Amino acid sequence: MKRVVVIAGGEVSPEDLHLIQSDDFLITADAGVEPLLDLGMRPHLAVGDFDTTKQDYLFQLQDLKIPYRTLPREKDVTDTHFALEEAVKLQPSEILLLGALGGSRFDHALANLYLLEWIATTSIPCTLVSGKNQICLLVGPTTIRVTKGDTGYISLLPCSDQVVGVTLKGFRYPLNDATLIRGVSLGVSNEIAQESGEITIRLGKCFCMQSADR
């Protein structure tokens, strides 16, 4: 399977939904089904306890005969986590996570961010997109190349205590075999100085965040 797109119940912009391609497999978590149905799009699977989904959208799921799984409100994982588990079972080439940030529940937003660590254990690439922010997890040893595009800033935020052997080429603020420490803001707000830049880490885990002001 090419790609699975998971739409969580946080804020989803029209630009986010425009990233969906015709051959994507769509899974929604709880209220994540609402913006999809509003655009006339149908998920292949809807999951959640649906405690934040408006009743008329639940009726639409039934009327349109969209497969859905109702989860108990009391459970050990969030609706988004369950949706990602279903995505992983499909063994896609990659996962795109939308609607995982924003809204009033910062605890859910932070939990969704750290779900990238869990997904990394499956070796399936996953990118979280929210508005003008694109986030992935880098696990060393690895080297990636990022293009400038519409991105204004690139930040590296450690998940592990240290990220060792960080080398940045083609950036405004280059690094050579540096160490990033969790809780220290050295890796925040860098910029690509050329058309593309190269990021290498030798050991550790960090979020790679591509952001734009507008």
Coordinates of N, CA and C in Angstrom, one line a residue:
M1 N 0.8 -1.2 0.0 CA 0.0 0.0 0.0 C 0.9 1.3 0.0
K2 N 0.5 2.2 -0.8 CA 1.3 3.4 -1.0 C 1.4 4.2 0.3
R3 N 0.3 4.8 0.7 CA 0.3 5.7 1.9 C -1.0 5.7 2.6
V4 N -0.9 5.8 4.0 CA -2.1 5.9 4.8 C -2.1 7.3 5.4
V5 N -3.3 8.0 5.3 CA -3.4 9.3 5.9 C -4.4 9.1 7.1
V6 N -3.9 9.5 8.3 CA -4.7 9.5 9.5 C -5.1 10.9 9.8
I7 N -6.3 11.2 10.0 CA -6.8 12.5 10.4 C -7.4 12.5 11.8
A8 N -6.7 13.1 12.7 CA -7.1 13.2 14.1 C -8.1 14.3 14.3
G9 N -8.5 14.5 15.6 CA -9.6 15.4 15.9 C -9.1 16.8 16.2
G10 N -7.9 17.2 16.0 CA -7.4 18.5 16.2 C -7.7 19.4 15.1
E11 N -7.0 20.6 15.0 CA -7.3 21.5 14.0 C -6.7 21.0 12.6
V12 N -7.6 21.1 11.6 CA -7.2 20.7 10.2 C -7.5 21.8 9.3
S13 N -6.5 22.3 8.6 CA -6.8 23.4 7.7 C -7.1 22.9 6.3
P14 N -7.8 23.6 5.4 CA -8.0 23.2 4.1 C -6.8 22.8 3.3
E15 N -5.7 23.6 3.6 CA -4.4 23.3 3.0 C -3.9 21.9 3.4
D16 N -4.1 21.5 4.7 CA -3.7 20.2 5.1 C -4.5 19.1 4.3
L17 N -5.8 19.3 4.2 CA -6.6 18.3 3.5 C -6.2 18.2 2.0
H18 N -5.7 19.3 1.4 CA -5.3 19.3 0.0 C -4.1 18.4 -0.2
L19 N -3.4 18.0 0.9 CA -2.3 17.1 0.7 C -2.8 15.6 0.4
I20 N -4.0 15.4 0.6 CA -4.6 14.0 0.4 C -4.6 13.7 -1.1
Q21 N -4.1 12.5 -1.4 CA -4.1 12.1 -2.8 C -5.2 11.1 -3.1
S22 N -5.5 10.9 -4.3 CA -6.7 10.0 -4.7 C -6.5 8.6 -4.3
D23 N -5.2 8.1 -4.2 CA -5.0 6.7 -3.9 C -4.6 6.5 -2.5
D24 N -4.7 7.5 -1.6 CA -4.4 7.4 -0.2 C -5.5 6.6 0.5
F25 N -5.1 5.8 1.5 CA -6.1 5.1 2.4 C -6.3 6.0 3.6
L26 N -7.6 6.4 3.8 CA -7.9 7.4 4.8 C -8.5 6.8 6.1
I27 N -7.9 7.1 7.2 CA -8.4 6.6 8.5 C -8.7 7.9 9.4
T28 N -9.8 8.0 9.9 CA -10.1 9.2 10.8 C -10.2 8.7 12.3
A29 N -9.8 9.6 13.2 CA -9.9 9.3 14.6 C -10.9 10.3 15.2
D30 N -12.0 9.8 15.8 CA -13.0 10.6 16.4 C -13.5 11.8 15.5
A31 N -13.4 13.0 16.0 CA -13.9 14.2 15.2 C -13.1 14.5 14.0
G32 N -12.0 13.7 13.7 CA -11.3 13.9 12.5 C -12.1 13.6 11.2
V33 N -13.2 12.9 11.4 CA -14.1 12.6 10.3 C -14.9 13.8 9.8
E34 N -15.0 14.8 10.7 CA -15.9 15.9 10.3 C -15.4 16.8 9.1
P35 N -14.1 17.3 9.2 CA -13.7 18.1 8.0 C -13.6 17.3 6.7
L36 N -13.4 16.0 6.8 CA -13.4 15.1 5.7 C -14.8 15.1 5.0
L37 N -15.8 14.8 5.8 CA -17.1 14.7 5.3 C -17.6 16.1 4.8
D38 N -17.1 17.1 5.4 CA -17.5 18.5 5.0 C -17.1 18.8 3.6
L39 N -16.0 18.1 3.2 CA -15.4 18.3 1.8 C -16.0 17.3 0.8
G40 N -16.9 16.5 1.3 CA -17.4 15.4 0.4 C -16.5 14.2 0.2
M41 N -15.5 14.1 1.1 CA -14.6 13.0 1.1 C -15.0 11.9 2.1
R42 N -14.7 10.7 1.8 CA -15.1 9.6 2.6 C -13.9 8.8 3.2
P43 N -13.8 8.6 4.5 CA -12.7 7.8 5.0 C -13.0 6.4 4.6
H44 N -11.9 5.6 4.5 CA -12.0 4.1 4.4 C -12.4 3.5 5.7
L45 N -12.0 4.1 6.8 CA -12.3 3.6 8.1 C -12.3 4.8 9.1
A46 N -13.3 4.8 10.0 CA -13.4 5.8 11.0 C -13.4 5.0 12.4
V47 N -12.6 5.5 13.3 CA -12.4 4.9 14.6 C -12.5 6.0 15.7
G48 N -12.9 5.5 16.9 CA -12.9 6.4 18.0 C -14.1 6.1 19.0
D49 N -14.0 6.8 20.1 CA -15.2 6.7 21.0 C -16.2 7.7 20.6
F50 N -15.9 8.6 19.7 CA -16.8 9.6 19.1 C -17.5 10.5 20.2
D51 N -16.7 10.7 21.3 CA -17.3 11.6 22.3 C -17.2 13.1 21.9
T52 N -16.4 13.4 20.9 CA -16.3 14.8 20.4 C -16.8 15.0 19.0
T53 N -17.4 13.9 18.5 CA -18.0 14.0 17.1 C -19.5 14.3 17.2
K54 N -19.9 15.4 16.4 CA -21.3 15.8 16.4 C -22.2 14.6 15.9
Q55 N -23.4 14.6 16.4 CA -24.3 13.5 16.1 C -24.6 13.3 14.6
D56 N -24.8 14.5 14.0 CA -25.1 14.4 12.5 C -24.1 13.7 11.7
Y57 N -22.8 13.9 12.1 CA -21.7 13.2 11.4 C -21.7 11.7 11.6
L58 N -22.2 11.3 12.8 CA -22.3 9.9 13.0 C -23.4 9.3 12.2
F59 N -24.5 10.1 12.0 CA -25.6 9.6 11.1 C -25.1 9.5 9.7
Q60 N -24.2 10.4 9.3 CA -23.6 10.4 7.9 C -22.8 9.1 7.7
L61 N -22.0 8.8 8.7 CA -21.2 7.5 8.6 C -22.1 6.3 8.4
Q62 N -23.2 6.3 9.1 CA -24.1 5.2 8.9 C -24.9 5.2 7.5
D63 N -25.3 6.4 7.2 CA -26.0 6.6 5.9 C -25.2 6.2 4.7
L64 N -23.9 6.6 4.8 CA -23.0 6.4 3.7 C -22.3 5.0 3.7
K65 N -22.7 4.3 4.8 CA -22.1 2.9 5.0 C -20.6 2.9 5.0
I66 N -20.1 3.9 5.7 CA -18.6 4.0 5.9 C -18.2 3.1 7.1
P67 N -17.3 2.2 6.9 CA -16.9 1.3 8.0 C -16.4 2.1 9.2
Y68 N -16.8 1.8 10.4 CA -16.4 2.5 11.6 C -16.3 1.5 12.7
R69 N -15.4 1.9 13.7 CA -15.3 1.1 14.9 C -15.5 2.0 16.1
T70 N -16.4 1.7 16.9 CA -16.7 2.5 18.1 C -15.9 1.9 19.3
L71 N -15.0 2.8 19.8 CA -14.1 2.3 20.9 C -14.7 2.8 22.3
P72 N -14.4 2.1 23.3 CA -14.9 2.5 24.7 C -14.2 3.8 25.1
R73 N -14.9 4.6 25.9 CA -14.3 5.8 26.3 C -13.1 5.6 27.3
E74 N -13.3 4.5 28.1 CA -12.2 4.2 29.0 C -11.3 3.1 28.3
K75 N -10.1 3.5 28.0 CA -9.2 2.6 27.3 C -7.7 3.1 27.6
D76 N -6.8 2.3 27.1 CA -5.4 2.5 27.5 C -4.6 3.4 26.4
V77 N -5.3 3.6 25.3 CA -4.7 4.4 24.2 C -5.7 5.4 23.7
T78 N -5.2 6.5 23.2 CA -6.0 7.5 22.6 C -6.6 7.1 21.3
D79 N -7.7 7.8 20.8 CA -8.3 7.4 19.5 C -7.3 7.6 18.4
T80 N -6.4 8.6 18.5 CA -5.4 8.8 17.4 C -4.4 7.6 17.5
H81 N -4.0 7.2 18.7 CA -3.0 6.1 18.8 C -3.7 4.8 18.1
F82 N -4.9 4.6 18.4 CA -5.6 3.4 17.9 C -5.7 3.5 16.3
A83 N -6.0 4.7 15.8 CA -6.0 4.9 14.4 C -4.7 4.6 13.7
L84 N -3.6 5.0 14.4 CA -2.3 4.8 13.9 C -1.9 3.3 13.9
E85 N -2.4 2.6 15.0 CA -2.2 1.2 15.0 C -2.8 0.5 13.8
E86 N -4.1 0.9 13.5 CA -4.7 0.4 12.3 C -4.0 0.7 11.1
A87 N -3.4 1.9 11.0 CA -2.6 2.3 9.8 C -1.4 1.4 9.7
V88 N -0.7 1.1 10.8 CA 0.5 0.3 10.8 C 0.2 -1.1 10.3
K89 N -1.0 -1.7 10.7 CA -1.3 -3.0 10.3 C -1.4 -3.2 8.8
L90 N -1.7 -2.1 8.1 CA -1.7 -2.1 6.6 C -0.4 -2.1 5.9
Q91 N 0.7 -1.9 6.7 CA 2.1 -1.9 6.2 C 2.2 -0.9 5.0
P92 N 1.9 0.3 5.2 CA 2.0 1.2 4.0 C 3.4 1.7 3.8
S93 N 3.7 2.3 2.7 CA 5.0 2.8 2.5 C 5.3 4.0 3.4
E94 N 4.3 4.8 3.8 CA 4.4 5.9 4.7 C 3.1 6.3 5.3
I95 N 3.2 7.1 6.3 CA 2.0 7.5 7.0 C 2.0 9.0 7.1
L96 N 0.9 9.7 6.8 CA 0.8 11.1 6.9 C -0.3 11.4 8.0
L97 N 0.1 12.1 9.1 CA -0.8 12.4 10.2 C -1.2 13.9 10.2
L98 N -2.5 14.1 10.1 CA -3.1 15.4 10.1 C -4.0 15.6 11.3
G99 N -4.2 16.8 11.6 CA -5.2 17.1 12.7 C -4.7 16.7 14.1
A100 N -3.4 16.6 14.3 CA -2.8 16.0 15.5 C -2.4 17.1 16.5
L101 N -2.4 18.4 16.0 CA -2.0 19.5 16.9 C -3.1 20.5 16.9
G102 N -3.0 21.5 17.7 CA -4.0 22.6 17.8 C -5.1 22.2 18.7
G103 N -6.1 23.0 18.8 CA -7.3 22.8 19.7 C -6.9 23.1 21.1
S104 N -7.8 22.8 22.0 CA -7.7 23.2 23.4 C -7.0 22.2 24.3
R105 N -6.7 21.0 23.7 CA -6.1 19.9 24.5 C -4.6 19.8 24.2
F106 N -3.8 20.5 24.9 CA -2.4 20.5 24.7 C -1.8 19.1 25.0
D107 N -2.4 18.4 26.0 CA -2.0 17.1 26.4 C -2.1 16.1 25.2
H108 N -3.2 16.2 24.5 CA -3.3 15.4 23.3 C -2.3 15.7 22.2
A109 N -2.1 17.0 22.0 CA -1.2 17.5 21.0 C 0.2 16.9 21.3
L110 N 0.7 17.0 22.6 CA 2.0 16.5 22.9 C 2.1 15.0 22.8
A111 N 1.0 14.3 23.2 CA 1.0 12.9 23.1 C 1.0 12.5 21.6
N112 N 0.4 13.2 20.8 CA 0.4 12.9 19.3 C 1.8 13.1 18.8
L113 N 2.5 14.1 19.2 CA 3.9 14.4 18.8 C 4.8 13.2 19.2
Y114 N 4.6 12.7 20.4 CA 5.5 11.6 20.9 C 5.0 10.3 20.2
L115 N 3.9 10.2 19.6 CA 3.5 9.0 18.9 C 4.5 8.7 17.7
L116 N 5.1 9.8 17.3 CA 6.1 9.6 16.2 C 7.2 8.7 16.7
E117 N 7.5 8.7 18.0 CA 8.6 7.8 18.5 C 8.1 6.3 18.4
W118 N 6.8 6.1 18.8 CA 6.3 4.7 18.7 C 6.3 4.3 17.2
I119 N 5.8 5.1 16.3 CA 5.8 4.7 14.9 C 7.2 4.4 14.4
A120 N 8.2 5.1 14.9 CA 9.5 4.9 14.4 C 10.0 3.4 14.7
T121 N 9.4 2.8 15.7 CA 9.8 1.4 16.0 C 9.3 0.5 15.0
T122 N 8.3 0.9 14.1 CA 7.8 0.0 13.1 C 8.6 0.2 11.8
S123 N 9.5 1.2 11.7 CA 10.3 1.5 10.5 C 9.4 2.0 9.3
I124 N 8.2 2.5 9.6 CA 7.4 3.1 8.6 C 7.5 4.6 8.7
P125 N 8.0 5.3 7.7 CA 8.1 6.7 7.7 C 6.8 7.4 8.0
C126 N 6.9 8.4 8.9 CA 5.6 9.1 9.3 C 5.9 10.6 9.4
T127 N 5.1 11.4 8.8 CA 5.2 12.9 8.9 C 3.9 13.4 9.4
L128 N 4.1 14.3 10.4 CA 3.0 15.0 11.0 C 2.9 16.4 10.4
V129 N 1.8 16.8 9.8 CA 1.6 18.1 9.2 C 0.5 18.8 9.9
S130 N 0.7 20.1 10.3 CA -0.3 20.9 10.9 C -0.1 22.4 10.4
G131 N -0.9 22.8 9.5 CA -0.8 24.2 9.0 C 0.6 24.3 8.3
K132 N 1.4 25.3 8.8 CA 2.7 25.5 8.2 C 3.8 24.8 8.9
N133 N 3.5 23.7 9.6 CA 4.5 22.9 10.3 C 4.5 21.5 9.8
Q134 N 5.7 21.0 9.6 CA 5.9 19.6 9.1 C 6.9 19.0 10.0
I135 N 6.5 17.9 10.7 CA 7.4 17.3 11.7 C 7.6 15.8 11.4
C136 N 8.9 15.4 11.5 CA 9.2 14.0 11.5 C 10.2 13.7 12.6
L137 N 10.4 12.4 12.8 CA 11.4 12.0 13.8 C 12.6 11.4 13.2
L138 N 13.8 11.9 13.6 CA 15.1 11.3 13.0 C 15.7 10.4 14.1
V139 N 16.1 9.2 13.7 CA 16.7 8.3 14.6 C 18.1 7.9 14.0
G140 N 19.1 8.2 14.8 CA 20.4 8.0 14.3 C 20.8 6.5 14.4
P141 N 21.7 6.1 13.5 CA 22.4 6.9 12.5 C 21.6 7.1 11.3
T142 N 21.5 8.4 10.8 CA 20.7 8.7 9.6 C 21.2 10.0 9.0
T143 N 21.0 10.1 7.7 CA 21.3 11.3 6.9 C 20.1 11.6 6.0
I144 N 19.6 12.8 6.1 CA 18.5 13.2 5.2 C 18.8 14.5 4.5
R145 N 18.2 14.7 3.3 CA 18.3 15.9 2.6 C 16.9 16.6 2.6
V146 N 16.9 17.9 3.0 CA 15.7 18.7 3.0 C 15.8 19.8 2.0
T147 N 14.7 20.1 1.3 CA 14.7 21.1 0.3 C 14.1 22.4 0.9
K148 N 14.5 23.5 0.4 CA 14.0 24.8 0.9 C 12.5 25.0 0.8
G149 N 12.0 24.9 -0.5 CA 10.6 25.0 -0.7 C 10.0 26.2 0.0
D150 N 8.8 26.0 0.6 CA 8.2 27.1 1.3 C 8.6 27.2 2.8
T151 N 9.5 26.4 3.2 CA 9.9 26.3 4.6 C 10.8 27.5 5.0
G152 N 10.4 28.2 6.1 CA 11.3 29.3 6.5 C 12.3 28.8 7.5
Y153 N 12.0 27.9 8.4 CA 12.9 27.5 9.4 C 12.9 26.0 9.6
I154 N 14.0 25.5 10.1 CA 14.1 24.1 10.4 C 14.7 24.0 11.8
S155 N 14.1 23.3 12.7 CA 14.5 23.1 14.1 C 14.7 21.6 14.4
L156 N 15.8 21.3 15.1 CA 16.0 20.0 15.6 C 15.9 20.0 17.1
L157 N 14.9 19.2 17.6 CA 14.6 19.2 19.1 C 14.8 17.8 19.6
P158 N 15.8 17.6 20.5 CA 16.1 16.2 20.9 C 15.0 15.6 21.7
C159 N 14.8 14.3 21.4 CA 13.9 13.4 22.2 C 14.7 12.6 23.2
S160 N 15.8 12.1 22.8 CA 16.7 11.5 23.7 C 17.5 12.5 24.5
D161 N 18.2 12.1 25.6 CA 18.9 13.1 26.4 C 19.9 13.8 25.6
Q162 N 20.6 13.2 24.7 CA 21.5 13.8 23.8 C 21.4 13.3 22.4
V163 N 21.6 14.1 21.4 CA 21.7 13.7 20.0 C 23.2 14.0 19.6
V164 N 23.9 12.9 19.3 CA 25.3 13.0 19.1 C 25.7 13.0 17.6
G165 N 26.8 13.7 17.2 CA 27.2 13.7 15.9 C 26.3 14.4 14.9
V166 N 25.8 15.5 15.3 CA 24.9 16.3 14.4 C 25.7 17.2 13.5
T167 N 25.5 17.0 12.2 CA 26.2 17.7 11.2 C 25.2 18.3 10.2
L168 N 25.3 19.6 10.0 CA 24.3 20.3 9.2 C 25.1 21.0 8.0
K169 N 24.8 20.6 6.8 CA 25.5 21.2 5.6 C 24.5 22.0 4.8
G170 N 24.8 23.1 4.3 CA 23.9 23.9 3.5 C 23.0 24.8 4.3
F171 N 23.3 25.0 5.6 CA 22.4 25.7 6.5 C 23.1 27.1 6.8
R172 N 22.2 28.0 7.2 CA 22.7 29.3 7.6 C 23.6 29.2 8.9
Y173 N 23.2 28.3 9.8 CA 24.1 28.0 10.9 C 24.5 26.5 10.9
P174 N 25.7 26.3 10.2 CA 26.1 24.9 10.1 C 26.6 24.3 11.4
L175 N 26.6 23.0 11.5 CA 27.1 22.3 12.7 C 28.0 21.2 12.1
N176 N 29.1 20.9 12.9 CA 29.9 19.8 12.5 C 30.2 18.9 13.7
D177 N 29.6 17.7 13.7 CA 29.8 16.7 14.7 C 29.4 17.3 16.1
A178 N 28.3 18.0 16.2 CA 27.9 18.7 17.4 C 27.0 17.7 18.2
T179 N 26.8 18.1 19.5 CA 25.9 17.4 20.4 C 24.8 18.3 20.8
L180 N 23.5 17.9 20.5 CA 22.3 18.6 21.0 C 21.9 17.9 22.3
I181 N 21.5 18.8 23.3 CA 21.1 18.3 24.6 C 19.6 18.7 24.8
R182 N 18.8 17.7 25.2 CA 17.4 17.9 25.5 C 17.2 19.0 26.5
G183 N 16.4 20.0 26.2 CA 16.2 21.1 27.2 C 17.0 22.3 26.8
V184 N 17.9 22.2 25.9 CA 18.7 23.3 25.4 C 18.3 23.7 24.0
S185 N 18.2 25.0 23.7 CA 17.5 25.4 22.4 C 18.5 25.6 21.3
L186 N 19.6 25.0 21.3 CA 20.6 25.2 20.2 C 20.1 24.9 18.9
G187 N 19.2 23.9 18.7 CA 18.8 23.5 17.4 C 17.6 24.2 16.8
V188 N 17.1 25.2 17.5 CA 15.9 25.9 17.1 C 16.2 27.0 16.0
S189 N 15.3 27.1 15.0 CA 15.2 28.2 14.1 C 16.5 28.3 13.2
N190 N 16.9 27.2 12.6 CA 17.9 27.3 11.6 C 17.2 27.6 10.2
E191 N 18.0 27.9 9.2 CA 17.5 28.1 7.9 C 18.4 27.5 6.8
I192 N 17.8 27.0 5.8 CA 18.5 26.5 4.6 C 19.1 27.6 3.8
A193 N 20.4 27.6 3.7 CA 21.1 28.7 3.0 C 21.1 28.5 1.5
Q194 N 21.0 27.3 1.0 CA 21.0 27.0 -0.4 C 19.7 26.4 -0.8
E195 N 19.6 25.7 -2.0 CA 18.4 25.1 -2.4 C 18.0 23.9 -1.5
S196 N 19.0 23.2 -0.9 CA 18.7 22.1 0.0 C 19.8 22.0 1.0
G197 N 19.5 21.3 2.1 CA 20.5 21.1 3.1 C 20.5 19.7 3.5
E198 N 21.6 19.3 4.2 CA 21.8 17.9 4.6 C 21.9 17.8 6.1
I199 N 21.2 16.9 6.7 CA 21.2 16.7 8.2 C 21.7 15.3 8.5
T200 N 22.7 15.2 9.3 CA 23.2 13.9 9.7 C 23.2 13.9 11.2
I201 N 22.7 12.8 11.8 CA 22.9 12.5 13.2 C 23.5 11.1 13.4
R202 N 24.4 10.9 14.3 CA 25.1 9.7 14.5 C 24.4 8.8 15.5
L203 N 23.9 9.4 16.6 CA 23.3 8.7 17.7 C 22.2 9.5 18.4
G204 N 21.1 8.9 18.7 CA 20.0 9.6 19.4 C 18.8 9.8 18.5
K205 N 17.8 10.5 19.1 CA 16.5 10.8 18.4 C 16.2 12.3 18.6
C206 N 15.7 12.8 17.5 CA 15.2 14.2 17.6 C 14.1 14.5 16.6
F207 N 13.2 15.4 17.0 CA 12.2 15.9 16.0 C 12.9 16.9 15.0
C208 N 12.5 16.7 13.8 CA 12.9 17.6 12.7 C 11.7 18.4 12.3
M209 N 11.7 19.7 12.6 CA 10.5 20.5 12.4 C 10.8 21.6 11.4
Q210 N 10.0 21.5 10.3 CA 10.1 22.5 9.2 C 8.9 23.4 9.4
S211 N 9.1 24.7 9.5 CA 8.1 25.7 9.9 C 8.2 26.9 9.0
A212 N 7.1 27.7 8.9 CA 7.1 29.0 8.3 C 6.2 29.9 9.1
D213 N 6.6 31.2 9.0 CA 5.9 32.2 9.7 C 4.5 32.5 9.1
R214 N 4.5 32.4 7.8 CA 3.2 32.8 7.0 C 3.2 32.1 5.7

